[in-house]
Every structure is written in C-alpha cells, then in structure tokens.
CSV table of C-alpha atoms in Angstrom, one decimal:
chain,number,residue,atom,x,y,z
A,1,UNK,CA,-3.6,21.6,31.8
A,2,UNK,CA,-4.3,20.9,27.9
A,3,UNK,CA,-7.4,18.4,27.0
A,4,UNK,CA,-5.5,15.3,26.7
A,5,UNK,CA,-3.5,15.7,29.3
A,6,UNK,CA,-6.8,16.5,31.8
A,7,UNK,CA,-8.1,13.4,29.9
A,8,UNK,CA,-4.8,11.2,30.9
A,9,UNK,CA,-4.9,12.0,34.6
A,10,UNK,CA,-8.6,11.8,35.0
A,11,UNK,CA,-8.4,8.1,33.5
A,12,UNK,CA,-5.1,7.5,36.2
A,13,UNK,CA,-7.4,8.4,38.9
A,14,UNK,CA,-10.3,6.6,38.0
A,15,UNK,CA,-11.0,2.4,37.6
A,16,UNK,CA,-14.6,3.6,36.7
A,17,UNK,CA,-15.9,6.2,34.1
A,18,UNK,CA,-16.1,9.7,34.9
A,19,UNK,CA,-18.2,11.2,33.0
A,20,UNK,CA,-15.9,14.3,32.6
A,21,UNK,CA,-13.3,11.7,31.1
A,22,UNK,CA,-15.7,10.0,29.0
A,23,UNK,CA,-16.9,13.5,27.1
A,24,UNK,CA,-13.5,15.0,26.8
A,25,UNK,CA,-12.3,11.5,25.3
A,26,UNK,CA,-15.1,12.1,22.6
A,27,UNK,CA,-14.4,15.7,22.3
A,28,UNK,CA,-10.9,14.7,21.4
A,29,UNK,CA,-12.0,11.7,18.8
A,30,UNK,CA,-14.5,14.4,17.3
A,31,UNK,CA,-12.0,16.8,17.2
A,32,UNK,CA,-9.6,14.6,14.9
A,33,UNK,CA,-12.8,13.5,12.9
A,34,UNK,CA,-11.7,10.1,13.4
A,35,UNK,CA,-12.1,7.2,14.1
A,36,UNK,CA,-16.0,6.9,13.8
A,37,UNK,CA,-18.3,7.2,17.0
A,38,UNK,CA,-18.9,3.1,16.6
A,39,UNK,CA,-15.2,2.6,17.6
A,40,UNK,CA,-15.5,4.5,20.9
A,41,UNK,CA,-18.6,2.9,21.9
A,42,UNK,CA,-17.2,-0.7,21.2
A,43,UNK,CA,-14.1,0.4,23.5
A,44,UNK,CA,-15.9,2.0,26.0
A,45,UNK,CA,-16.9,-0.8,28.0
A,46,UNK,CA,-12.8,-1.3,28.8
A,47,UNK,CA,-12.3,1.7,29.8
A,48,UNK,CA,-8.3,0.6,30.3
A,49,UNK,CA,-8.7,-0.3,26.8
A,50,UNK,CA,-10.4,3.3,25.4
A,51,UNK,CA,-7.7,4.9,27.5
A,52,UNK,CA,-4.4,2.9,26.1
A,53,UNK,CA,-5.8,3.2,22.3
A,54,UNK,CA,-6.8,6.6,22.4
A,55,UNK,CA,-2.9,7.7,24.2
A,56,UNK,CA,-1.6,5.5,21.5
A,57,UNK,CA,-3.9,7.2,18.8
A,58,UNK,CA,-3.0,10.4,19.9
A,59,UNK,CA,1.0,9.4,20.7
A,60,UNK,CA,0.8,8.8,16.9
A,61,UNK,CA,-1.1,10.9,15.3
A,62,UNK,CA,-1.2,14.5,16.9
A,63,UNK,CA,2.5,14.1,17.6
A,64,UNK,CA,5.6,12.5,16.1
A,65,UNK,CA,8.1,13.3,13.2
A,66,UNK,CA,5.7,13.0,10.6
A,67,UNK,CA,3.0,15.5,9.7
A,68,UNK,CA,-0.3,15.2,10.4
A,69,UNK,CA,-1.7,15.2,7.1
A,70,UNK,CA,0.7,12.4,6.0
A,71,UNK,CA,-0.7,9.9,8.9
A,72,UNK,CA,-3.9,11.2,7.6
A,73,UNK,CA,-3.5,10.0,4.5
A,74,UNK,CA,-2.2,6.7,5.3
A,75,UNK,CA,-5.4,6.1,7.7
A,76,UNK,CA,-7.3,6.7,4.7
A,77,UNK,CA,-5.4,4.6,2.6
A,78,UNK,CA,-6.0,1.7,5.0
A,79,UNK,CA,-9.6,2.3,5.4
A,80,UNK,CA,-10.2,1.9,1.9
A,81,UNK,CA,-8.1,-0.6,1.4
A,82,UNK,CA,-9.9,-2.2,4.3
A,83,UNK,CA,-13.3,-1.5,3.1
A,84,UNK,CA,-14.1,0.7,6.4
A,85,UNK,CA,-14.1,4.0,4.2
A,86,UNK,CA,-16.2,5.4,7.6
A,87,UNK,CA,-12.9,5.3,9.5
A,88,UNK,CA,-11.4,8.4,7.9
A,89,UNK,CA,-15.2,10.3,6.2
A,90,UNK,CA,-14.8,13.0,9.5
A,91,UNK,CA,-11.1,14.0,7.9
A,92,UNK,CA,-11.8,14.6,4.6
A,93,UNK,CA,-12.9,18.4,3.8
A,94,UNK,CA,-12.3,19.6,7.8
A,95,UNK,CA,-9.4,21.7,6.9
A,96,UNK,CA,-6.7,22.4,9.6
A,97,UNK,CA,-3.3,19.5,9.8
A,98,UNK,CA,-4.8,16.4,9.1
A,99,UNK,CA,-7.9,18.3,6.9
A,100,UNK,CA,-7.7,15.5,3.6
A,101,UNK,CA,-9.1,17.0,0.3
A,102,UNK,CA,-11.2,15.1,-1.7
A,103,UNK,CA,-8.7,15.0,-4.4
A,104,UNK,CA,-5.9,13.6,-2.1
A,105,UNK,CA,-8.0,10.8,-0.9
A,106,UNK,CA,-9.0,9.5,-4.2
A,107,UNK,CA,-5.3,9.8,-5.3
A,108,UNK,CA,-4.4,7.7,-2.2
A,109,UNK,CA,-7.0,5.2,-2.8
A,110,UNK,CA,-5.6,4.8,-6.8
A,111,UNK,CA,-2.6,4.3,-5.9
A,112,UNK,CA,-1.8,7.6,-8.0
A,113,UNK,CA,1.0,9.2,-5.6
A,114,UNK,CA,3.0,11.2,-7.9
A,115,UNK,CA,1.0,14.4,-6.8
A,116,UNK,CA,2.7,14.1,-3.4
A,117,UNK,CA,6.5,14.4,-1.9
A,118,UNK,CA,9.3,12.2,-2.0
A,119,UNK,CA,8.6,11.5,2.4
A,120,UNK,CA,4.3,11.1,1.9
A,121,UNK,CA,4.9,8.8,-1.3
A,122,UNK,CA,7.5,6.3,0.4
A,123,UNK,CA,5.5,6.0,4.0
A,124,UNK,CA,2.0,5.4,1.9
A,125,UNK,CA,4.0,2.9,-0.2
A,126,UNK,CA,5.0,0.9,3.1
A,127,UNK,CA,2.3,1.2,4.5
A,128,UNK,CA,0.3,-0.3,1.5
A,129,UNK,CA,2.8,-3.2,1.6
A,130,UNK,CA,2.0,-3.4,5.4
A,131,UNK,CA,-1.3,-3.8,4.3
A,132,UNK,CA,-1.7,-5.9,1.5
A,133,UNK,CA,1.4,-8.3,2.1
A,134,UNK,CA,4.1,-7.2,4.7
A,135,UNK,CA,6.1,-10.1,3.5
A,136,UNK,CA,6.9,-8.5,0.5
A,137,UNK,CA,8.4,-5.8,2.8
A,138,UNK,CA,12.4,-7.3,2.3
A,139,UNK,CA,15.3,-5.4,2.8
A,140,UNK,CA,15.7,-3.8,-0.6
A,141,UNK,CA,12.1,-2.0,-0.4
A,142,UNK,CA,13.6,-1.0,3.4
A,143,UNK,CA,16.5,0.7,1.9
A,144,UNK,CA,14.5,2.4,-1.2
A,145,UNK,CA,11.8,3.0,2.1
A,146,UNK,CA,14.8,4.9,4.2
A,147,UNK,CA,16.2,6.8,1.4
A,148,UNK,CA,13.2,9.0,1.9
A,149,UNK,CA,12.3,8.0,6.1
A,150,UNK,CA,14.8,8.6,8.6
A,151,UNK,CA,14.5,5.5,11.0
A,152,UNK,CA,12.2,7.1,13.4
A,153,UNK,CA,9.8,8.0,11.0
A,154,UNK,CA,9.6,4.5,9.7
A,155,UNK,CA,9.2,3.2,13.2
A,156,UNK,CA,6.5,6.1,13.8
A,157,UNK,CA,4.4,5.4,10.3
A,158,UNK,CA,4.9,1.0,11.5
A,159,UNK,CA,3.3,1.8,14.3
A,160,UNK,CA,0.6,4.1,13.2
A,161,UNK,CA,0.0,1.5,10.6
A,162,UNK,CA,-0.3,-1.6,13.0
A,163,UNK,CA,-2.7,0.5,15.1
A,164,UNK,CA,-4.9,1.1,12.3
A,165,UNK,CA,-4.5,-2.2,10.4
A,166,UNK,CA,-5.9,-4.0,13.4
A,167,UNK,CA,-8.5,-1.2,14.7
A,168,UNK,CA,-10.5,-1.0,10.7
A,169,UNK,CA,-10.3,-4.6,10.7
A,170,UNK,CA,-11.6,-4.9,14.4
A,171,UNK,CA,-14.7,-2.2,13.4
A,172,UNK,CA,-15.5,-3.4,9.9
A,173,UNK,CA,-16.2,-6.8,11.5
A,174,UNK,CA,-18.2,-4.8,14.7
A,175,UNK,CA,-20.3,-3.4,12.0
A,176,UNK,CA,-21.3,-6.6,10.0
C-alpha cells in the first residue's frame, strides 16, 4: 500500500488515534513542508477533522490537473497575503515538485508574475482576487481566467484556494 493510502484506512478503522496513523499523517505534512507543525496539533484533537483536511490537502495538492509547484505558489501567495508567511517557509528551497525558489516567492508576493506562464499567472491572479475581494471576481475576469484554465483547473485551484483561505486565517488567529 502507498503512505497515504495506509494513512486513509488506518483512520477508517479507527474512532481513536493510532499512533501509527498519527506519525505517518506527520510524515506526510513534513514531507510536503507544509502546513506548519502548529496546524496539525490544533487539528489533532478531531481526529475526523485531521483526517478530512489532510485527504482534502492532499486531494488537492499532490494530485489534480495543476502542477504542484503552481498550487505551491498560490499557498504562498495566500500566506503572505495572509500574514501567516510560516504556512509555506518548509516549501521554499526543498527542491523536488512543489520545491519554491526564493526568487519565485518574492515574485509571487509582488505581484510581479510576468516571470511565470500564461496557466501559473491566470490561477495566482484568481486566486489573489479570491483573496483580497472575490466579488470583484465577475464574469469578464472568468472568461480572461478560462482563456488560460480549462474548467477543471479553475474548479481544482477554487478549491485549493478556499482550503487555504480559511486554514491561514484559522492558524494566524491560533497563533495570536
């Protein structure tokens, strides 16, 4: 069986923690350098709840139409945007799919996305509307938005955005 799917039956099986299911969960979180250790402990006391996120996390963010590195960079976007930079510090410099260079999150966080491709430059742009005022998000900017997104890529990066939106906000206030 491969880690997370181990991880998914041994949380099935269980109504309490195992503590096989607890240390592959945060082999897995370490593994993807995010979200910070903080965010798993505030979960873990729901264990339904550390299950269903992390599935969802991983649903999201290990698999899906969109690259890695792209959902990468839009979790760093958020987290700055967010003021929770400690969401995404284990991704930058790691190397490997979702590895963010230093350069590419400070690019993100300027709003300076010419350096990447048509598909990474229209997701980070909705998802910075998401962010800062998903009102704003009208049908015009859908249509510039699915020029470059095919629809299930726009549903994938919504999703992955909501997720995020609501998990920095929920752990910058944890931390205060």
């Amino acid at each position: 069986l491969e880690e997370s799917t181990m991880t998914t039956c041994i949380f099935r099986r269980s109504r309490a923690w195992e503590p096989a299911a607890l240390e592959m969960a945060r082999v897995a979180w370490r593994r993807h350098g995010a979200p910070p250790e903080e965010w798993f402990e505030l979960l873990r006391p729901a264990p339904h709840v550390l299950w269903g996120w992390s599935e969802f996390h991983r649903l999201t963010f290990d698999e899906g139409l969109l690259p890695v590195h792209l959902k990468a960079l839009a979790m760093a976007l958020l987290a700055a945007r967010l003021g929770h930079r400690r969401w995404t510090a284990g991704l930058v410099g790691r190397g490997g799919p979702a590895g963010l260079t230093v350069a590419d999150v400070a690019a993100t966080e300027a709003g300076d996305l010419e350096r990447f491709d048509p598909k990474t430059r229209a997701a980070l742009t909705y998802v910075g509307r998401l962010e800062g005022n998903y009102l704003t998000v009208d049908d015009r900017f859908m249509a510039d938005v699915a020029g470059a997104l095919s629809p299930g890529e726009l549903v994938e990066i919504g999703m992955f955005a909501g997720l995020h939106l609501g998990s920095i906000r929920l752990a910058r206030l944890a931390a205060a």
